[in-house]
Amino acid sequence: MTNFQERGHLLTEQVNPNSINLDQLNSLELVELFNSEDQKAVAAVAAAKIQLAAAIDCTAERLHQGGRLFYVGAGTSGRLGVLDAAECPPTFCTSPELVQGIIAGGAGALVRSSEDLEDRSEDGESAIAQRQITQLDVVVGITAGGTTPFVHGAINAARQRGAKTIFIACVPAEQVTIEADIDIRLLTGPEVLAGSTRLKAGTVTKLVLNTLSTGVMVKLGKVYGNRMVDVAVTNQKLRDRALRILQDLTGLSREAAGLLLENSGKWVKLALLIHWTKLDQEAGKKLLAAHHGNLRLAANSYNQNS
């Protein structure tokens, strides 16, 4: 990897001409400036839509084959990866192992700055080895400025193990090069506060990770229509959501929906299939398993064969 000791040429390190007088703005002017600059995050995602779609397809294919998804980053980028990974189990009822976040410095770096630890590429390599990454896995390296040695080390190690690699950065490819299967560049421009990539770069990263993980889960059959039918019913809010999904899609009363939910082991997807097909719980589970958990395919198959 190139030794990036001089970083002033990077897009994320440059001075934003629109915020030269930042310290002289009143509060309303500050809000208006940030809001105007944040529009560029949405535009940057649109400009990278082909690469992002390819990342969804690639990741879904590997996870369908038994692989895992890993986000690797440092500082804000690492925290955003850990956040997205942590939100998958309650939203899609996935195991914590399916989508994992790796941050330079480990768990302590989530709540305390440890940016010096991002400079060790060998730590990134070790993180890949510790998790026994294989050719079935997907490793997403996230680095706003594109230069983080920890991320480059992880990507290189993952490639050597045959894993699919995705690189996400907010600088043009000509400023920072890397060997990765999919290269996503999110060009939001210089930050309002020069070099503070927790701002637009952080926002655009969150947008992309939201789209990537949700898109993958849609491909894996974790969604019916736009409903999270694999939601983990672990608290009152999620139970209410589960009941509303059942009521909306079956026309049942709330009480009847509650009984259906309990009789299906609090699994919304199975509850819907049982209601639509009148199968018992075990037969419903077998039908879902035969269609890799895809509710629509399972229901259509039953209707065609009955």
Coordinates of C-alpha atoms in Angstrom, one line a residue:
M1 CA 0.0 0.0 0.0
T2 CA 1.1 3.5 -0.7
N3 CA 2.5 5.4 2.3
F4 CA 0.0 8.2 2.8
Q5 CA 1.8 10.6 5.1
E6 CA 0.9 13.6 3.0
R7 CA -2.9 13.7 2.8
G8 CA -3.8 17.3 1.9
H9 CA -4.6 16.4 -1.7
L10 CA -7.4 14.0 -0.6
L11 CA -10.9 15.2 -1.3
T12 CA -12.0 14.6 2.3
E13 CA -9.1 16.8 3.6
Q14 CA -9.7 19.8 1.4
V15 CA -11.2 23.1 2.5
N16 CA -14.9 23.7 1.6
P17 CA -15.3 27.1 0.0
N18 CA -18.9 27.2 1.1
S19 CA -17.9 27.2 4.8
I20 CA -14.9 29.6 4.9
N21 CA -16.8 31.8 7.3
L22 CA -18.2 29.0 9.5
D23 CA -17.2 30.6 12.7
Q24 CA -19.1 33.8 11.8
L25 CA -22.5 32.2 11.1
N26 CA -25.5 32.4 13.3
S27 CA -27.3 29.3 14.3
L28 CA -29.9 29.4 11.5
E29 CA -27.2 30.0 8.9
L30 CA -25.2 27.0 10.3
V31 CA -28.2 24.7 10.0
E32 CA -28.9 25.9 6.5
L33 CA -25.3 25.4 5.5
F34 CA -25.2 21.8 6.9
N35 CA -28.5 21.0 5.3
S36 CA -27.4 22.2 1.9
E37 CA -24.1 20.3 2.1
D38 CA -25.9 17.1 3.3
Q39 CA -27.8 17.0 0.1
K40 CA -24.5 15.9 -1.5
A41 CA -24.6 12.7 0.4
V42 CA -27.8 11.5 -1.3
A43 CA -26.4 12.5 -4.7
A44 CA -23.2 10.6 -4.0
V45 CA -25.2 7.4 -3.4
A46 CA -27.0 7.9 -6.7
A47 CA -23.8 8.3 -8.5
A48 CA -22.5 4.9 -7.1
K49 CA -25.7 3.0 -7.7
I50 CA -24.3 0.5 -10.2
Q51 CA -21.5 -0.5 -7.8
L52 CA -23.8 -0.6 -4.8
A53 CA -26.3 -2.9 -6.6
A54 CA -23.4 -5.2 -7.6
A55 CA -22.4 -5.3 -3.9
I56 CA -25.9 -6.3 -2.9
D57 CA -26.0 -9.1 -5.5
C58 CA -22.5 -10.3 -4.6
T59 CA -23.1 -10.4 -0.9
A60 CA -26.5 -12.0 -1.1
E61 CA -25.1 -14.8 -3.3
R62 CA -22.3 -15.5 -0.8
L63 CA -24.6 -15.4 2.3
H64 CA -27.0 -17.7 0.5
Q65 CA -24.2 -20.2 0.1
G66 CA -23.4 -20.0 3.9
G67 CA -21.0 -17.1 3.9
R68 CA -20.8 -14.1 6.3
L69 CA -20.6 -10.4 5.9
F70 CA -17.9 -8.4 7.7
Y71 CA -17.6 -4.6 7.9
V72 CA -14.1 -3.4 8.7
G73 CA -13.2 0.2 9.6
A74 CA -11.7 2.6 12.2
G75 CA -13.1 5.6 14.0
T76 CA -16.5 6.7 12.6
S77 CA -16.3 4.3 9.7
G78 CA -15.7 1.4 12.1
R79 CA -18.5 2.5 14.4
L80 CA -21.0 2.7 11.5
G81 CA -20.1 -0.8 10.4
V82 CA -20.6 -2.2 13.9
L83 CA -23.9 -0.3 14.2
D84 CA -25.2 -1.8 10.9
A85 CA -24.2 -5.3 11.9
A86 CA -25.8 -4.9 15.4
E87 CA -29.1 -3.9 13.8
C88 CA -29.4 -6.9 11.6
P89 CA -30.4 -9.5 14.3
P90 CA -33.5 -7.6 15.7
T91 CA -34.6 -6.4 12.2
F92 CA -34.1 -9.6 10.3
C93 CA -33.8 -12.3 13.0
T94 CA -30.3 -13.2 11.8
S95 CA -27.6 -14.7 14.0
P96 CA -25.0 -12.3 15.3
E97 CA -22.4 -14.2 13.3
L98 CA -24.0 -13.6 9.9
V99 CA -23.2 -9.8 9.8
Q100 CA -20.2 -8.7 11.9
G101 CA -18.5 -5.4 12.5
I102 CA -14.7 -5.2 13.0
I103 CA -13.3 -1.9 14.4
A104 CA -9.7 -1.0 14.9
G105 CA -9.2 -1.1 18.7
G106 CA -12.0 -3.5 19.4
A107 CA -15.1 -2.8 21.5
G108 CA -13.4 -0.1 23.5
A109 CA -13.1 2.0 20.3
L110 CA -16.9 2.2 20.1
V111 CA -17.1 4.7 22.9
R112 CA -13.6 6.1 23.2
S113 CA -11.4 7.6 20.5
S114 CA -8.5 5.2 19.5
E115 CA -7.7 6.5 16.1
D116 CA -4.0 5.8 16.5
L117 CA -4.8 2.1 16.2
E118 CA -6.0 2.5 12.6
D119 CA -2.3 2.9 11.5
R120 CA -1.5 -0.8 11.9
S121 CA -2.2 -2.8 8.8
E122 CA -1.0 -5.9 10.5
D123 CA -3.9 -5.6 13.0
G124 CA -6.3 -5.6 10.1
E125 CA -4.7 -8.8 8.8
S126 CA -4.9 -10.4 12.2
A127 CA -8.6 -9.5 12.5
I128 CA -9.3 -11.4 9.3
A129 CA -7.3 -14.4 10.4
Q130 CA -8.9 -14.5 13.9
R131 CA -12.4 -14.7 12.3
Q132 CA -11.2 -17.5 9.9
I133 CA -12.5 -15.7 6.8
T134 CA -13.0 -18.0 3.9
Q135 CA -13.9 -17.8 0.2
L136 CA -17.6 -17.8 1.1
D137 CA -17.3 -14.6 3.1
V138 CA -17.6 -10.9 2.0
V139 CA -15.4 -8.3 3.6
V140 CA -16.4 -4.6 3.3
G141 CA -13.6 -2.1 4.0
I142 CA -14.8 1.3 5.0
T143 CA -12.5 4.3 5.1
A144 CA -13.7 7.8 4.3
G145 CA -10.3 9.1 3.3
G146 CA -9.4 5.8 1.7
T147 CA -6.0 5.5 3.3
T148 CA -6.6 3.6 6.6
P149 CA -3.9 1.0 7.0
F150 CA -6.1 -1.2 9.2
V151 CA -8.7 -1.4 6.4
H152 CA -6.1 -2.0 3.7
G153 CA -4.5 -4.8 5.7
A154 CA -7.9 -6.4 6.2
I155 CA -8.9 -6.2 2.5
N156 CA -5.5 -7.6 1.4
A157 CA -5.7 -10.5 3.8
A158 CA -9.3 -11.2 2.8
R159 CA -8.4 -11.3 -0.8
Q160 CA -5.6 -13.8 -0.1
R161 CA -8.2 -16.1 1.6
G162 CA -10.5 -15.9 -1.5
A163 CA -13.2 -13.8 0.1
K164 CA -15.1 -11.2 -1.9
T165 CA -14.0 -7.7 -1.1
I166 CA -15.8 -4.4 -1.3
F167 CA -14.1 -1.1 -0.7
I168 CA -16.0 2.0 0.4
A169 CA -14.3 5.4 0.4
C170 CA -15.1 9.1 -0.1
V171 CA -12.2 10.0 -2.3
P172 CA -11.7 9.4 -6.1
A173 CA -10.0 6.2 -7.2
E174 CA -7.1 8.1 -8.7
Q175 CA -6.3 9.5 -5.3
V176 CA -6.3 6.2 -3.5
T177 CA -6.1 2.8 -5.4
I178 CA -6.8 -0.6 -4.0
E179 CA -7.4 -4.1 -5.3
A180 CA -11.0 -5.0 -4.4
D181 CA -13.8 -6.9 -6.2
I182 CA -16.1 -3.9 -6.0
D183 CA -14.9 -0.3 -5.5
I184 CA -17.6 2.1 -4.2
R185 CA -16.6 5.8 -4.2
L186 CA -18.9 8.3 -2.5
L187 CA -17.8 11.7 -3.5
T188 CA -19.5 14.1 -1.1
G189 CA -16.7 16.7 -1.4
P190 CA -14.9 18.7 1.3
E191 CA -16.5 18.7 4.8
V192 CA -18.1 21.8 6.3
L193 CA -15.5 21.5 9.0
A194 CA -12.4 20.7 7.0
G195 CA -11.3 17.1 7.5
S196 CA -14.1 16.1 9.8
T197 CA -15.3 13.0 8.0
R198 CA -17.9 12.2 10.7
L199 CA -20.0 14.7 8.8
K200 CA -21.0 14.2 5.1
A201 CA -18.7 11.2 4.8
G202 CA -20.3 9.6 7.8
T203 CA -23.8 10.3 6.6
V204 CA -23.2 8.9 3.1
T205 CA -21.6 5.8 4.7
K206 CA -24.7 5.2 6.9
L207 CA -26.9 5.6 3.8
V208 CA -24.9 3.0 1.8
L209 CA -24.7 0.5 4.7
N210 CA -28.5 0.8 5.2
T211 CA -29.0 0.1 1.5
L212 CA -26.5 -2.7 1.4
S213 CA -27.6 -4.8 4.4
T214 CA -31.4 -4.2 3.7
G215 CA -31.0 -5.0 0.0
V216 CA -29.1 -8.2 0.9
M217 CA -31.8 -9.3 3.4
V218 CA -34.5 -8.6 0.8
K219 CA -32.6 -10.9 -1.6
L220 CA -32.4 -13.6 1.2
G221 CA -36.2 -13.6 1.6
K222 CA -36.2 -11.8 4.9
V223 CA -38.9 -9.4 3.7
Y224 CA -42.4 -9.8 2.3
G225 CA -43.5 -6.8 0.3
N226 CA -42.0 -4.1 2.5
R227 CA -42.7 -5.8 5.8
M228 CA -40.0 -7.2 8.1
V229 CA -41.6 -10.7 8.4
D230 CA -38.5 -12.0 10.2
V231 CA -38.6 -9.4 12.9
A232 CA -37.4 -10.7 16.3
V233 CA -40.2 -10.3 18.7
T234 CA -38.1 -9.4 21.7
N235 CA -39.9 -6.4 23.3
Q236 CA -43.2 -4.7 23.4
K237 CA -42.5 -2.4 20.4
L238 CA -41.5 -5.3 18.2
R239 CA -44.4 -7.4 19.3
D240 CA -46.7 -4.6 18.4
R241 CA -45.1 -4.3 15.0
A242 CA -45.4 -8.1 14.5
L243 CA -49.1 -8.0 15.4
R244 CA -49.8 -5.1 13.0
I245 CA -48.0 -6.9 10.2
L246 CA -50.2 -9.9 10.8
Q247 CA -53.4 -7.9 11.1
D248 CA -52.6 -6.0 7.9
L249 CA -51.8 -9.0 5.8
T250 CA -54.5 -11.4 7.1
G251 CA -57.4 -9.1 8.1
L252 CA -57.5 -10.8 11.6
S253 CA -58.4 -9.0 14.8
R254 CA -55.5 -8.1 17.1
E255 CA -56.6 -10.8 19.5
A256 CA -56.6 -13.5 16.7
A257 CA -53.3 -12.2 15.4
G258 CA -51.8 -12.6 18.9
L259 CA -53.0 -16.2 19.1
L260 CA -51.6 -16.9 15.6
L261 CA -48.2 -15.3 16.6
E262 CA -48.0 -17.4 19.8
N263 CA -48.9 -20.6 17.9
S264 CA -46.1 -20.0 15.4
G265 CA -43.4 -19.6 18.0
K266 CA -43.5 -15.8 17.6
W267 CA -42.3 -16.1 14.0
V268 CA -44.3 -13.7 11.8
K269 CA -43.2 -15.4 8.6
L270 CA -44.4 -18.8 9.8
A271 CA -47.6 -17.3 11.2
L272 CA -48.5 -15.9 7.8
L273 CA -47.8 -19.1 6.0
I274 CA -49.8 -21.1 8.5
H275 CA -52.8 -18.7 8.1
W276 CA -52.7 -18.7 4.3
T277 CA -52.1 -22.5 3.9
K278 CA -53.7 -24.0 7.0
L279 CA -50.6 -26.1 7.5
D280 CA -49.5 -27.1 10.9
Q281 CA -46.3 -25.5 12.4
E282 CA -43.9 -28.3 11.4
A283 CA -45.3 -28.6 7.9
G284 CA -45.0 -24.8 7.5
K285 CA -41.4 -24.9 8.7
K286 CA -40.5 -27.6 6.2
L287 CA -42.2 -25.6 3.4
L288 CA -40.3 -22.5 4.3
A289 CA -37.0 -24.4 4.5
A290 CA -37.6 -25.9 1.1
H291 CA -37.7 -22.4 -0.3
H292 CA -34.8 -21.1 1.8
G293 CA -37.0 -19.1 4.0
N294 CA -38.7 -17.1 1.2
L295 CA -42.3 -16.6 2.3
R296 CA -43.6 -15.6 -1.2
L297 CA -42.0 -18.5 -2.9
A298 CA -43.3 -20.9 -0.2
A299 CA -46.8 -19.6 -0.4
N300 CA -46.9 -19.6 -4.2
S301 CA -45.6 -23.2 -4.3
Y302 CA -48.3 -24.3 -1.9
N303 CA -51.0 -22.6 -4.0
Q304 CA -49.7 -24.1 -7.2
N305 CA -49.6 -27.6 -5.8
S306 CA -52.9 -27.6 -3.9

